[in-house]
Short mmCIF file of N, CA and C in Angstrom, two decimals:
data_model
loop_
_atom_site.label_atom_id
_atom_site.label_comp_id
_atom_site.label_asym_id
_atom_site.label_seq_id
_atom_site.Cartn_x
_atom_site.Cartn_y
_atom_site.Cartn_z
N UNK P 1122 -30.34 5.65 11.68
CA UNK P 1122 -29.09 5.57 10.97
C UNK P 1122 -28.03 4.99 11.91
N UNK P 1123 -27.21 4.16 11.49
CA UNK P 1123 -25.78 3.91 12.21
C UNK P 1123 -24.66 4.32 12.38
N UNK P 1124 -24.53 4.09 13.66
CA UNK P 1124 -23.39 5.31 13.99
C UNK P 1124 -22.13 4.69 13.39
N UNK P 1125 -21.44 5.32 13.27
CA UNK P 1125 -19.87 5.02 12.63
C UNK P 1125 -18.72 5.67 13.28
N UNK P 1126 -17.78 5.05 13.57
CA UNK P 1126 -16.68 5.40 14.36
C UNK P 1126 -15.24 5.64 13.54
N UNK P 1127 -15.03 6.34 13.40
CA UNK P 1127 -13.32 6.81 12.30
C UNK P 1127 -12.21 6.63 13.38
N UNK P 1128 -11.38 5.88 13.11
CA UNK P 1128 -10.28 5.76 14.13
C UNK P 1128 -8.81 5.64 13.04
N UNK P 1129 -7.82 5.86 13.53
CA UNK P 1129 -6.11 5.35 13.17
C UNK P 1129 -5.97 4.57 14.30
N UNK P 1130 -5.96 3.52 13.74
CA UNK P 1130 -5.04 2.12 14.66
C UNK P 1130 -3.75 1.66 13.70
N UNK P 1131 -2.89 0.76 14.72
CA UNK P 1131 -1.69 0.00 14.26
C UNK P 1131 -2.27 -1.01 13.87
N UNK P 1132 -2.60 -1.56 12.46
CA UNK P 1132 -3.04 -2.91 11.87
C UNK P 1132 -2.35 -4.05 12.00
N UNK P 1133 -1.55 -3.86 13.14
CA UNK P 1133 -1.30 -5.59 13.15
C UNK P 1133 -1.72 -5.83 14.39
N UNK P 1134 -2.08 -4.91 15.33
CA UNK P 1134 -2.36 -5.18 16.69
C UNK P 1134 -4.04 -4.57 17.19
N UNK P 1135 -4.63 -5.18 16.47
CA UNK P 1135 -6.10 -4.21 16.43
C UNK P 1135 -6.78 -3.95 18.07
N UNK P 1136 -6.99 -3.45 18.20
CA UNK P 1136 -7.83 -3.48 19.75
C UNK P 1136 -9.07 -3.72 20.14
N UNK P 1137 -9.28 -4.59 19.12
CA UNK P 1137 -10.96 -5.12 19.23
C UNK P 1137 -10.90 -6.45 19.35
N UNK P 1138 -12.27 -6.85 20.23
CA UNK P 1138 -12.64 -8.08 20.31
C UNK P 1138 -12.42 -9.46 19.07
N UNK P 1139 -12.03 -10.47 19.25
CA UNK P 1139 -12.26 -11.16 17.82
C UNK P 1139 -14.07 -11.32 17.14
N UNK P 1140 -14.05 -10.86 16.27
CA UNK P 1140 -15.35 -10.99 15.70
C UNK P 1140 -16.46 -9.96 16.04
N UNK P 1141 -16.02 -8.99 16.56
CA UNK P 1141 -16.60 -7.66 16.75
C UNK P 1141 -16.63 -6.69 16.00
N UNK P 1142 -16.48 -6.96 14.43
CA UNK P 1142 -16.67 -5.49 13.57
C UNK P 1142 -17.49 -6.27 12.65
N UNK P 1143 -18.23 -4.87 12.12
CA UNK P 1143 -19.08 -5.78 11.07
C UNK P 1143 -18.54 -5.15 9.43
N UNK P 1144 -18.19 -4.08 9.43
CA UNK P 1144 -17.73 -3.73 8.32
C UNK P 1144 -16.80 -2.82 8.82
N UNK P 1145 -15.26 -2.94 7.80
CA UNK P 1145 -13.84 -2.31 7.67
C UNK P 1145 -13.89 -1.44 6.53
N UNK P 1146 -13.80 -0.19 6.16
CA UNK P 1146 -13.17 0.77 5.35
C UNK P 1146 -12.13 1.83 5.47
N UNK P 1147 -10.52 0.83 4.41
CA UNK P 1147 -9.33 1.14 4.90
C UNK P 1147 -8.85 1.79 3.37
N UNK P 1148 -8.20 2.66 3.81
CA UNK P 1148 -6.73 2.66 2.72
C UNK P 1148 -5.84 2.27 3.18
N UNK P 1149 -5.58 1.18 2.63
CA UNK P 1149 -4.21 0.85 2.64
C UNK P 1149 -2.99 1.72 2.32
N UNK P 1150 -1.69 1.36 2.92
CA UNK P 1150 -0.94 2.00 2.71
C UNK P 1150 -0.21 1.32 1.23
N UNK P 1151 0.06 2.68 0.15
CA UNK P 1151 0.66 2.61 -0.76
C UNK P 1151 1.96 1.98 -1.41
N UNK P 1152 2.38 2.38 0.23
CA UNK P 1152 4.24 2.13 0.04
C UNK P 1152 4.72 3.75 -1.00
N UNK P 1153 4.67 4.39 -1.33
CA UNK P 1153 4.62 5.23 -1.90
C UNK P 1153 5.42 6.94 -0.68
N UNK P 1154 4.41 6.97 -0.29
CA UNK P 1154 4.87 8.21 1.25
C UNK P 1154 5.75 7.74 2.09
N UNK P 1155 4.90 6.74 2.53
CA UNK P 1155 5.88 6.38 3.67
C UNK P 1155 6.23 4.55 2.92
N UNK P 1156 7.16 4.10 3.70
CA UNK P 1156 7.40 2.77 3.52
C UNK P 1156 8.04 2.80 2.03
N UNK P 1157 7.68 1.31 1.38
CA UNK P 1157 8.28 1.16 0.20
C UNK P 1157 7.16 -0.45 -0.24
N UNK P 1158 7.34 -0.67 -1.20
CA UNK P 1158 6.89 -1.69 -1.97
C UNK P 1158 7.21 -2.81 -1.67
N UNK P 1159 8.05 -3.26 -1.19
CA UNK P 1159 8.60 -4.17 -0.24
C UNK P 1159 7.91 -4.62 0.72
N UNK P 1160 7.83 -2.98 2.27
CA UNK P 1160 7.31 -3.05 3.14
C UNK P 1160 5.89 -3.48 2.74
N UNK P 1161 5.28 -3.26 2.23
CA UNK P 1161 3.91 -3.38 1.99
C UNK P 1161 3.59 -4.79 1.60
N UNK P 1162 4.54 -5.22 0.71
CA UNK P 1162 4.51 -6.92 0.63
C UNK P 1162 4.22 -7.47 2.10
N UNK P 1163 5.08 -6.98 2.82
CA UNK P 1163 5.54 -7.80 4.35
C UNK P 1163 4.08 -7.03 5.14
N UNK P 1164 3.95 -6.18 5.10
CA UNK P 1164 2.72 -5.31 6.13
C UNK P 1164 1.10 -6.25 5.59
N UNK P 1165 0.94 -6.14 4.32
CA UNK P 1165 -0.43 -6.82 3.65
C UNK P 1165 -1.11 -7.98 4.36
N UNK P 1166 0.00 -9.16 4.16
CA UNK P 1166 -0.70 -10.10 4.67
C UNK P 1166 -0.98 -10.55 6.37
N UNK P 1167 -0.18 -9.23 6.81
CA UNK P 1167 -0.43 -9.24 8.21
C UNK P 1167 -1.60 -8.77 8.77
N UNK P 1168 -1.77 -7.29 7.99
CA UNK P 1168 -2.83 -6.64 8.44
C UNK P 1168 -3.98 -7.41 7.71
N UNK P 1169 -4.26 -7.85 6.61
CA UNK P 1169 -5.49 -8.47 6.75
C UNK P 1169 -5.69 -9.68 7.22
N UNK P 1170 -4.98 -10.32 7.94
CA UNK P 1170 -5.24 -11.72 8.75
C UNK P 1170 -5.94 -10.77 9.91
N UNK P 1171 -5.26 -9.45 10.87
CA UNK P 1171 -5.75 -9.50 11.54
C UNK P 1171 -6.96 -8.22 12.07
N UNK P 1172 -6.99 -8.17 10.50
CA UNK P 1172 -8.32 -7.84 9.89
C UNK P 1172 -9.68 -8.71 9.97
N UNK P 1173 -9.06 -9.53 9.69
CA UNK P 1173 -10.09 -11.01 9.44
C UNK P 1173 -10.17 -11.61 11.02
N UNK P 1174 -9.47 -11.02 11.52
CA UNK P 1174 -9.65 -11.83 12.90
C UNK P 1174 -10.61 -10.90 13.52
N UNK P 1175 -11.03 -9.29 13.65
CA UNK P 1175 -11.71 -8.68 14.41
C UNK P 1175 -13.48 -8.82 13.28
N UNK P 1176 -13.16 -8.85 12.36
CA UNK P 1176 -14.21 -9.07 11.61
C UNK P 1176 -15.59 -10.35 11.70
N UNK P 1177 -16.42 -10.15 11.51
CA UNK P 1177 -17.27 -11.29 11.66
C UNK P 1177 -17.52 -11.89 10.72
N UNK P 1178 -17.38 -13.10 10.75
CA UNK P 1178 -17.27 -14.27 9.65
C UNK P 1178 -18.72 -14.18 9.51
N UNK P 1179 -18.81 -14.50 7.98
CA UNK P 1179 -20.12 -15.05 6.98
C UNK P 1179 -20.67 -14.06 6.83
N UNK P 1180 -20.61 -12.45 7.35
CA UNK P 1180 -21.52 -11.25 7.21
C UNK P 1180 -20.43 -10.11 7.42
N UNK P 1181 -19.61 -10.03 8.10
CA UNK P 1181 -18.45 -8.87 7.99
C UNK P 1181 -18.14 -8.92 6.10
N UNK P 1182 -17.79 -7.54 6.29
CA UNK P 1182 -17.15 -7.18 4.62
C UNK P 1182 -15.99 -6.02 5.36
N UNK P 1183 -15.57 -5.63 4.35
CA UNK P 1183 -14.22 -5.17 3.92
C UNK P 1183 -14.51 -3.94 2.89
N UNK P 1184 -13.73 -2.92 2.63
CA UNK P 1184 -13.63 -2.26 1.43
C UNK P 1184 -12.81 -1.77 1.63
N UNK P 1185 -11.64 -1.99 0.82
CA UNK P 1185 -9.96 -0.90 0.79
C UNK P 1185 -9.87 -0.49 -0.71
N UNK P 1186 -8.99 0.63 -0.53
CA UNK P 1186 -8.45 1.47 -1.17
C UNK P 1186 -6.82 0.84 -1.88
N UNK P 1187 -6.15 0.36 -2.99
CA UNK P 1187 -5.03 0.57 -2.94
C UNK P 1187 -4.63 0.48 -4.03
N UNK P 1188 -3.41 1.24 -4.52
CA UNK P 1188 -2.60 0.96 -5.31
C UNK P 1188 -1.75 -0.07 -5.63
N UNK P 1189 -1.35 -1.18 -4.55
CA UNK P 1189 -0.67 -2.12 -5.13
C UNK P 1189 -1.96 -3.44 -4.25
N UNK P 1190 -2.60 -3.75 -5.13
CA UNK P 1190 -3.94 -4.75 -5.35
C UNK P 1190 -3.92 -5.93 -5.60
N UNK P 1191 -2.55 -6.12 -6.54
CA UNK P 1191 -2.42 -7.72 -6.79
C UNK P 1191 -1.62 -8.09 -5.68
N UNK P 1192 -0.97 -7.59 -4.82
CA UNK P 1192 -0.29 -7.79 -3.29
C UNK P 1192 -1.50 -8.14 -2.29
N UNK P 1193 -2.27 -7.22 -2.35
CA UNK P 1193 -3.19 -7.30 -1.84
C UNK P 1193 -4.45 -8.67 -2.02
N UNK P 1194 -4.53 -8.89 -2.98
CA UNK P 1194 -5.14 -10.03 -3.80
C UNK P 1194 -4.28 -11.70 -3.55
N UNK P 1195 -2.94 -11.37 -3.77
CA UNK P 1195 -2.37 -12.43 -3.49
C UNK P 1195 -2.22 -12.64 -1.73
N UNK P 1196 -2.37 -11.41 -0.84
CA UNK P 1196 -2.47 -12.12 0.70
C UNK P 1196 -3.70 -12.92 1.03
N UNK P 1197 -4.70 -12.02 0.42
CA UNK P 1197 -6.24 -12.86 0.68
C UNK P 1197 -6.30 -14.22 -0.03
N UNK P 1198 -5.53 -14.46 -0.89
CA UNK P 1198 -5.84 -15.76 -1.64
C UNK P 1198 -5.37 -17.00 -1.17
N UNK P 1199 -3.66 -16.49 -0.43
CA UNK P 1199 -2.83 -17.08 -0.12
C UNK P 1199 -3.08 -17.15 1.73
N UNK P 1200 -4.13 -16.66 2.36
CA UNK P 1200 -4.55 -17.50 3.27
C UNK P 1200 -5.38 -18.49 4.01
N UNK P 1201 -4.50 -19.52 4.56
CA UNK P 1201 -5.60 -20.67 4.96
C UNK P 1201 -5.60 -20.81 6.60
N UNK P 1202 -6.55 -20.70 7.10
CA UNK P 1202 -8.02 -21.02 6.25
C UNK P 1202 -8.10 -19.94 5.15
N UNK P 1203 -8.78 -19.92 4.17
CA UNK P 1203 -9.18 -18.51 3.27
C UNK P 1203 -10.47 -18.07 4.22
N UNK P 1204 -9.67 -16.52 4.56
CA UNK P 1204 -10.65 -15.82 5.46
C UNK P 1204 -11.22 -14.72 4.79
N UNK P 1205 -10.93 -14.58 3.46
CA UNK P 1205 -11.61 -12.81 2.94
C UNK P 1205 -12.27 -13.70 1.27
N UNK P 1206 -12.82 -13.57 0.92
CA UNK P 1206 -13.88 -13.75 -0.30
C UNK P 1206 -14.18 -12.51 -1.34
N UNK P 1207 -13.79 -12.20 -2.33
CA UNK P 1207 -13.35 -10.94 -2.84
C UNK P 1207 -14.76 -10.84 -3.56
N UNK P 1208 -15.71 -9.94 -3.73
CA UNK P 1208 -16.70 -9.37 -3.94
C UNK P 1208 -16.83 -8.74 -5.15
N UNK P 1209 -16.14 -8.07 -4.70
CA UNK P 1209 -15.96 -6.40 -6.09
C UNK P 1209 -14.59 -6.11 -6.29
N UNK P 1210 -14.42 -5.66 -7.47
CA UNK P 1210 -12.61 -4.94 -7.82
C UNK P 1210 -12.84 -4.08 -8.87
N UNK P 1211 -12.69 -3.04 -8.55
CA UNK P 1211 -12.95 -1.84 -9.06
C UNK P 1211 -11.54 -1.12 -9.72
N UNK P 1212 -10.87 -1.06 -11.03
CA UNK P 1212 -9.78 0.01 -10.42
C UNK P 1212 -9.90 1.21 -11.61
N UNK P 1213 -9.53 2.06 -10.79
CA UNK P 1213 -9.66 3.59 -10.81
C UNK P 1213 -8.39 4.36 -11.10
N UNK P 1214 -8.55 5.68 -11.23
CA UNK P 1214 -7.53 6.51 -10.97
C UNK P 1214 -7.59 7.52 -9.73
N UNK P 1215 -6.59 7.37 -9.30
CA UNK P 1215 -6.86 8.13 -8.12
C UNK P 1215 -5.48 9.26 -7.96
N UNK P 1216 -5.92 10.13 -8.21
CA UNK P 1216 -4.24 11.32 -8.24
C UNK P 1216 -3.25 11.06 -9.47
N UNK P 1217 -3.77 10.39 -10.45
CA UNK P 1217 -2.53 10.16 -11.09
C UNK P 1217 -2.44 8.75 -10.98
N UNK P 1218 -2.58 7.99 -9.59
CA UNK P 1218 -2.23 6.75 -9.67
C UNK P 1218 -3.22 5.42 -9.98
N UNK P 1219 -2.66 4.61 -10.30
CA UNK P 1219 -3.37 3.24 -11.21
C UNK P 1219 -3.76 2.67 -9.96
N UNK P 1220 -5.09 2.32 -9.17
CA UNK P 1220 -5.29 2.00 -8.12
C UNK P 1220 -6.91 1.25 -8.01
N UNK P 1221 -7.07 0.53 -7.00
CA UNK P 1221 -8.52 0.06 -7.33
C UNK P 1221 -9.08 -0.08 -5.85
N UNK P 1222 -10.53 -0.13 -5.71
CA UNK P 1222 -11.26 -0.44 -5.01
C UNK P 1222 -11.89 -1.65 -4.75
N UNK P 1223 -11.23 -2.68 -3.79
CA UNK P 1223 -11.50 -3.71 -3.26
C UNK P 1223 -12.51 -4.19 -2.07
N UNK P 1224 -13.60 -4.56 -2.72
CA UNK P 1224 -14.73 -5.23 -1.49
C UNK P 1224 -14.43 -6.87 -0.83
N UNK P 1225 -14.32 -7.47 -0.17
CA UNK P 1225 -14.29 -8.59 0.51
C UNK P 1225 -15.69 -9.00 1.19
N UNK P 1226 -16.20 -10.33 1.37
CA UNK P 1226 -17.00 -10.79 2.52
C UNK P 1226 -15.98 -11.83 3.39
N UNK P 1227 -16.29 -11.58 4.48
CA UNK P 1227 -15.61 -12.57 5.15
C UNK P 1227 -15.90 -13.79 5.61
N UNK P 1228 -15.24 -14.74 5.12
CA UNK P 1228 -16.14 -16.19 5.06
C UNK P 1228 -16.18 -16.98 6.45
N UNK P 1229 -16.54 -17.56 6.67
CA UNK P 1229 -17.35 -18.54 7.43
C UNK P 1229 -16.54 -19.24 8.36
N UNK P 1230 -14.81 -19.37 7.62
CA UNK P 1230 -13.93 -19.96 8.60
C UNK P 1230 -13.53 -19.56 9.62
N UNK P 1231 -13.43 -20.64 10.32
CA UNK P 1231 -12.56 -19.75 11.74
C UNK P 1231 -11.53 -19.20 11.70
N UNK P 1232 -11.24 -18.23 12.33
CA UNK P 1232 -9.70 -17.39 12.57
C UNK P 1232 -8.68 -18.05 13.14
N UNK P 1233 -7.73 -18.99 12.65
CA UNK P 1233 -6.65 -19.45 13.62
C UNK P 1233 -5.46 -18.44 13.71
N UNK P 1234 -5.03 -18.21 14.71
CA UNK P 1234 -3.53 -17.09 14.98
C UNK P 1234 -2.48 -18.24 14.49
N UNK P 1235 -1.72 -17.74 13.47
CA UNK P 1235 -0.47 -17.37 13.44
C UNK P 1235 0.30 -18.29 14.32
N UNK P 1236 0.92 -19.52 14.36
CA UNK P 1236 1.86 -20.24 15.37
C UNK P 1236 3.03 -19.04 15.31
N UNK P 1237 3.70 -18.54 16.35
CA UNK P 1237 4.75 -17.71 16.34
C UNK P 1237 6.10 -18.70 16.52
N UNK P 1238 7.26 -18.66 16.27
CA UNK P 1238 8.40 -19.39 16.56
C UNK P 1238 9.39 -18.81 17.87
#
């Protein structure tokens, strides 16, 4: 069997190698507890770029948790290279809330960083 490691990291600054995970299972944050709907616009497409950057292309996958999905849907779509390939979309109820379960594969492209200004 394979071992599995549970950690809390800061998702924009991951501490892994590039291309060193083979599979991610996250909840995303809601915006709901903490943050706001907003923040989560701005947090999404960060954390899964550099999601996609520790992940291994053509065989890494993904599976998150979230309530706001089409945010989520529109970061993966809206990046180029397109680094996440959406699999499965599941949505559910979870507590009350309208929420779904998102699978990704991660495709084949290379990871370019972000030009900073």
């Amino acid at each position: 069997m394979a071992e599995i490691d549970a950690m809390r990291l800061d998702c924009e600054c991951l501490p892994f190698l590039t291309a060193s995970v083979d599979v991610v299972v996250t909840d995303l944050p809601f915006g709901k507890r903490m943050g706001s709907r907003s923040s989560v616009r701005t947090l999404y497409p960060i954390a899964l770029r550099e999601l996609a950057r520790v992940v291994r292309p053509g065989t890494g996958r993904m599976v998150a948790l979230t309530s706001e999905y089409k945010t989520a849907l529109l970061a993966t779509t809206g990046m180029h290279p397109r680094l996440w390939l959406l699999t499965d979309f599941f949505k559910i109820n979870h507590g009350g809330m309208n929420c779904a379960v998102l699978t990704w594969q991660r495709s084949c492209d290379a990871y370019e960083p972000v030009p900073t200004s």
